[in-house]
Amino acid sequence: MAEDAVTATAEQNESRIEFPNNRLLAELCGEFDRNLTTIETHHAIQIVRRGNQLLLVGDADGAAQASAILQSLYTRLEQGRPVTPADVTAELRMNMAGGDAGGTDQQMEMFRSGAVEIKTRKKLVEPRTEAQKAYVEALFKNELSFGIGPAGTGKTYLAVAVGVSMFITGRVDKIILSRPAVEAGERLGFLPGDMKEKVDPYMQPLYDALNDFLPAKQMAKLMEDKAIEIAPLAFMRGRTLANAFVVLDEAQNATSMQMKMFLTRLGEGSRMVITGDRTQIDLPRGVQSGLADAERLLSDIPKISFNYFTSKDVVRHPLVAAIIEAYDADGT
C-alpha cells in the first residue's frame, strides 16, 4: 500500500505519495502518463513523478481527493487487478458522488471493502458506480429485478454478465434474452429475409453483450443446444421459464399486456430482469408503456427490486452523459 506524506510551502500545497513497487507505479501512471493527466485535469492540480514518488501540487482539497484516488487505484494493482482509463474515470465518478473529501473517503472505502465482481468465461466485470453496485447486488439477491435509466448506464450489460455468471456456476440451466421488436422509424415487413433475419438486428445488442462474456465457439454451441436463447418478446407467450435467467431489454417498448404476459412466465428456480429507459419509448402514440405500469403496480411487492440510474452512471463515452443531461434539461 502506498505511504502518504504531506508537506507545504508558502506558495502552494504539496502532497508526496511514495509507492514501493516501480512496476505497479508505471501501470498506475498509464501509457504516456495518461491516467495522471486525467486526474490532474479533473482536480485542477499538477502531478509530478519523481522516482517512486508522485508529487501533487495545488489546492489542498483537490490534492487530498487525488491522493485518495491514486492510492485506491494502486491497491487494485497490488491485488492483481488492472487499471484502465475506464477504472480511473470510475474512481473519479465515485469521488464526485461523495461530495466533501471526508464523505468521498468513506464512500470509496465502503465500495472497496464490499467489492462486487462478476466472473464470466472471458472477463471479470465490476460495477463502476454505486448505483451499478446496488443493481448487481439486487440481481443476485432477488428473483425479479428492474433496472431503469438512460442509455449507457450498464443496465443490460450487467444483467447479461450476472446471467452468464449464474449459468457457468450452475445456478440456472439456461439464459433467455428478449426484446420487444418495436421499430424506431422502420417497419419489419419492409426488411429483407425471413422472420429471424428481420428480427436479428433488433436483438444484436444482446448478442454483443454475450460475446463479451463467452468464447465464440462456446456461445454458438450453447445457442445450438438452446441453453442460450435470444428471441423477440412476442415469442415468449405460452411458455413457463423454469431454472432460467431471463432478461427483458428495452422494456419501455413493451405494452402493458405484453409486460403482464412476460412477468407471468416466471417459473421455479428462475431469475428475471427487466431493463428500460422511460425517455426512449417507441410505442405508437396513446399506447401505455408496460414498464410504467409495472413500476406503478409492483413497486410495493417484497422481493421485487427497482434500481434507478441517472446520467452520472453513464459508463460509455463521457459525451454520452453530457448529451443525456442536455436533453433532460430541455425536457425532451
XYZ file of C-alpha atoms in Angstrom:
332
model
C 0.000 0.000 0.000
C 1.278 3.491 -0.778
C 2.502 5.648 2.101
C 1.334 9.269 2.091
C 3.480 12.120 3.434
C 2.190 15.697 3.196
C 4.335 18.822 3.067
C 3.527 22.507 2.473
C 5.220 25.596 1.109
C 4.362 29.276 1.470
C 3.049 29.476 -2.093
C 1.224 26.189 -2.566
C 0.176 22.890 -1.033
C 2.197 19.819 -1.846
C 1.494 16.169 -1.162
C 4.001 13.386 -1.720
C 2.891 9.788 -2.176
C 5.528 7.050 -2.140
C 4.892 3.766 -3.976
C 7.143 0.799 -3.138
C 6.770 -1.004 -6.498
C 8.013 0.900 -9.556
C 6.406 -1.541 -11.984
C 2.983 -1.019 -10.442
C 3.609 2.721 -10.333
C 4.232 2.698 -14.101
C 0.912 0.878 -14.604
C -0.779 3.371 -12.315
C 0.509 6.303 -14.360
C -0.630 4.693 -17.612
C 0.762 4.990 -21.108
C 2.370 8.425 -21.539
C 1.048 9.236 -18.008
C -2.490 9.430 -19.381
C -4.051 8.340 -16.070
C -2.227 11.096 -14.211
C -3.317 13.632 -16.825
C -6.955 12.621 -16.359
C -6.731 13.101 -12.591
C -4.835 16.382 -12.967
C -7.471 17.809 -15.286
C -10.357 16.706 -13.095
C -8.971 18.161 -9.859
C -7.092 21.156 -11.335
C -3.792 20.122 -9.775
C -0.348 19.151 -11.039
C 1.142 15.678 -10.562
C 4.897 15.229 -10.985
C 6.621 11.845 -10.930
C 9.955 11.682 -9.117
C 11.398 8.192 -8.893
C 8.962 6.088 -6.905
C 7.077 9.149 -5.652
C 4.279 11.312 -7.005
C 4.231 14.988 -6.050
C 0.752 16.568 -6.004
C 0.773 20.355 -6.232
C -2.300 22.564 -5.941
C -5.444 23.126 -3.908
C -5.399 21.143 -0.651
C -8.836 19.567 -1.138
C -8.122 18.654 -4.753
C -4.762 17.144 -3.836
C -6.314 15.159 -0.966
C -9.003 13.715 -3.226
C -6.474 12.931 -5.961
C -4.280 11.216 -3.369
C -7.196 9.009 -2.263
C -7.914 8.073 -5.883
C -4.280 7.256 -6.665
C -3.946 5.067 -3.588
C -7.207 3.280 -4.372
C -6.020 2.539 -7.905
C -2.637 1.387 -6.631
C -4.419 -1.018 -4.267
C -6.192 -2.514 -7.300
C -2.820 -3.159 -8.912
C -1.463 -4.757 -5.717
C -4.443 -7.123 -5.818
C -3.516 -8.171 -9.348
C -6.359 -6.240 -10.966
C -5.684 -3.956 -13.948
C -6.136 -0.193 -14.000
C -7.629 1.012 -17.269
C -8.688 4.554 -18.253
C -12.258 3.425 -17.511
C -11.227 2.444 -13.972
C -9.706 5.893 -13.454
C -12.919 7.522 -14.655
C -14.925 5.272 -12.324
C -12.843 6.311 -9.309
C -13.272 9.973 -10.252
C -17.022 9.465 -10.534
C -17.135 7.834 -7.096
C -15.107 10.732 -5.750
C -17.576 13.278 -7.160
C -20.556 11.410 -5.758
C -19.093 11.614 -2.251
C -19.168 15.423 -2.016
C -16.592 16.622 0.522
C -13.290 14.797 0.989
C -14.397 13.004 4.166
C -17.584 11.723 2.568
C -15.638 10.650 -0.505
C -13.133 8.655 1.505
C -15.952 6.942 3.386
C -17.860 6.108 0.239
C -14.786 4.830 -1.614
C -13.772 2.692 1.354
C -17.266 1.203 1.501
C -17.084 0.394 -2.193
C -13.670 -1.253 -1.876
C -14.494 -3.269 1.221
C -17.677 -4.623 -0.348
C -16.260 -5.054 -3.849
C -18.678 -6.711 -6.242
C -17.202 -8.786 -9.068
C -18.975 -10.816 -11.733
C -16.956 -13.726 -13.112
C -17.610 -14.776 -16.693
C -15.675 -17.015 -19.081
C -13.828 -14.146 -20.769
C -13.536 -11.372 -18.197
C -14.132 -10.146 -14.686
C -16.845 -7.467 -14.650
C -17.052 -4.836 -11.922
C -19.742 -2.209 -11.278
C -18.289 1.264 -11.786
C -20.763 3.371 -9.770
C -22.681 2.965 -6.532
C -25.937 2.623 -8.483
C -24.419 -0.165 -10.571
C -23.129 -1.893 -7.450
C -26.581 -1.783 -5.811
C -28.114 -3.068 -9.053
C -25.761 -6.056 -9.284
C -26.378 -6.921 -5.642
C -30.128 -6.790 -6.318
C -29.745 -9.113 -9.327
C -28.050 -11.750 -7.186
C -30.494 -11.283 -4.300
C -33.924 -11.009 -5.938
C -35.891 -13.260 -8.251
C -37.358 -10.270 -10.089
C -35.401 -7.046 -10.632
C -35.930 -3.860 -12.614
C -33.140 -1.619 -13.923
C -34.420 1.737 -15.159
C -32.400 4.626 -16.543
C -30.800 6.237 -19.592
C -28.656 4.632 -22.269
C -25.077 3.748 -21.429
C -25.564 3.051 -17.719
C -24.846 -0.682 -17.978
C -28.355 -1.952 -17.234
C -28.396 -4.699 -19.852
C -24.655 -5.352 -19.884
C -24.519 -6.067 -16.156
C -27.703 -8.142 -16.271
C -26.267 -10.366 -19.017
C -22.973 -10.639 -17.102
C -24.817 -11.813 -13.984
C -26.801 -14.268 -16.117
C -23.623 -15.754 -17.590
C -22.057 -15.946 -14.114
C -25.083 -17.802 -12.721
C -25.119 -20.116 -15.729
C -21.445 -21.140 -15.559
C -21.736 -21.754 -11.803
C -24.800 -23.963 -12.282
C -27.333 -21.735 -10.526
C -29.504 -21.689 -13.653
C -29.764 -24.103 -16.583
C -30.280 -21.601 -19.362
C -30.196 -17.937 -20.343
C -33.092 -16.305 -22.183
C -32.695 -12.787 -23.556
C -35.622 -10.940 -25.082
C -36.624 -7.585 -26.531
C -39.825 -6.147 -27.976
C -39.393 -5.937 -31.760
C -40.715 -2.385 -31.883
C -39.496 -0.320 -34.811
C -37.912 3.084 -34.219
C -38.993 4.577 -37.530
C -38.863 1.411 -39.658
C -41.284 -1.422 -40.362
C -40.265 -5.066 -40.033
C -42.241 -6.047 -43.090
C -40.069 -3.922 -45.353
C -36.832 -5.569 -44.215
C -35.407 -8.392 -46.371
C -35.218 -12.030 -45.313
C -37.232 -14.452 -43.211
C -38.573 -13.637 -39.734
C -35.266 -14.446 -37.996
C -33.343 -12.230 -40.402
C -35.859 -9.434 -39.914
C -35.714 -9.655 -36.108
C -31.986 -10.300 -35.529
C -30.947 -6.629 -35.997
C -33.183 -5.725 -33.035
C -31.518 -8.444 -30.947
C -27.918 -7.525 -31.883
C -27.121 -5.621 -28.644
C -27.886 -8.834 -26.733
C -25.562 -10.845 -28.987
C -22.885 -8.186 -28.452
C -23.155 -8.450 -24.661
C -22.904 -12.254 -24.733
C -19.857 -12.073 -26.996
C -18.101 -10.055 -24.298
C -18.551 -12.813 -21.732
C -18.393 -16.131 -23.617
C -15.946 -17.549 -26.194
C -17.494 -17.588 -29.661
C -17.420 -21.380 -30.081
C -18.965 -21.988 -26.676
C -21.654 -19.389 -27.313
C -22.511 -20.943 -30.690
C -22.731 -24.410 -29.112
C -24.930 -23.193 -26.249
C -27.262 -21.447 -28.681
C -27.442 -24.554 -30.831
C -28.364 -26.596 -27.735
C -30.954 -23.945 -26.712
C -29.107 -23.338 -23.440
C -28.990 -19.706 -24.582
C -31.960 -18.211 -26.381
C -32.363 -14.758 -27.885
C -35.905 -14.085 -29.021
C -38.461 -11.307 -29.523
C -40.883 -10.712 -26.671
C -43.814 -11.997 -28.732
C -42.174 -15.451 -28.802
C -42.454 -15.770 -25.015
C -46.215 -16.257 -24.983
C -47.375 -19.602 -23.618
C -44.024 -20.578 -22.095
C -43.072 -21.276 -18.482
C -39.455 -20.321 -17.918
C -38.067 -22.585 -15.186
C -34.453 -22.683 -13.920
C -33.547 -19.849 -16.286
C -32.012 -16.399 -16.115
C -34.351 -14.226 -18.166
C -33.697 -10.652 -19.320
C -36.243 -8.372 -20.993
C -34.356 -5.476 -22.539
C -35.878 -2.203 -23.855
C -38.921 -2.923 -21.694
C -40.267 0.608 -22.191
C -41.402 -0.630 -25.619
C -43.494 -3.482 -24.221
C -47.218 -2.814 -23.942
C -48.995 -3.358 -20.642
C -50.418 -6.680 -21.852
C -47.013 -7.834 -23.103
C -45.411 -6.928 -19.796
C -48.020 -8.887 -17.839
C -47.558 -11.830 -20.184
C -43.791 -11.754 -19.758
C -43.784 -11.373 -15.969
C -46.157 -14.302 -15.563
C -43.680 -16.579 -17.420
C -41.512 -16.672 -14.279
C -41.068 -20.292 -13.258
C -39.481 -22.265 -10.433
C -35.765 -21.593 -9.931
C -35.683 -18.677 -12.361
C -34.429 -15.091 -12.164
C -35.951 -12.324 -14.235
C -34.508 -8.892 -15.018
C -36.414 -6.060 -16.723
C -34.404 -3.146 -18.133
C -35.616 0.004 -19.826
C -35.323 3.729 -20.445
C -38.514 5.716 -19.908
C -37.246 8.532 -22.173
C -36.960 6.325 -25.284
C -40.439 4.916 -25.826
C -41.100 3.931 -29.461
C -44.670 2.701 -28.955
C -47.432 4.270 -31.056
C -48.948 7.431 -29.604
C -51.524 6.655 -26.941
C -50.203 3.141 -26.148
C -49.256 2.790 -22.489
C -45.738 1.538 -21.754
C -45.734 -1.713 -19.806
C -42.649 -0.577 -17.919
C -44.522 2.391 -16.440
C -47.416 0.126 -15.475
C -45.079 -2.348 -13.810
C -43.468 0.424 -11.758
C -46.877 1.614 -10.607
C -48.268 -1.821 -9.760
C -45.280 -3.761 -8.424
C -43.108 -1.276 -6.529
C -44.503 -2.255 -3.106
C -44.219 -6.029 -3.546
C -41.457 -7.605 -1.399
C -38.574 -9.369 -3.214
C -39.059 -7.251 -6.345
C -36.295 -4.674 -6.639
C -36.291 -1.398 -8.586
C -32.914 0.176 -9.292
C -32.618 3.571 -10.973
C -29.773 5.154 -12.908
C -29.003 8.727 -13.961
C -26.580 10.385 -16.344
C -23.971 10.169 -13.555
C -23.931 6.391 -14.060
C -23.152 6.531 -17.788
C -20.070 4.406 -18.481
C -19.840 4.945 -22.218
C -18.033 7.918 -23.740
C -18.141 10.937 -21.364
C -20.046 12.894 -24.012
C -22.978 10.480 -23.645
C -23.599 11.752 -20.100
C -23.418 15.354 -21.300
C -25.857 14.609 -24.142
C -28.345 12.955 -21.766
C -28.155 15.888 -19.364
C -28.740 18.372 -22.205
C -31.872 16.547 -23.360
C -33.123 16.199 -19.776
C -32.657 19.919 -19.214
C -34.627 20.638 -22.369
C -37.400 18.287 -21.272
C -37.101 16.090 -24.390
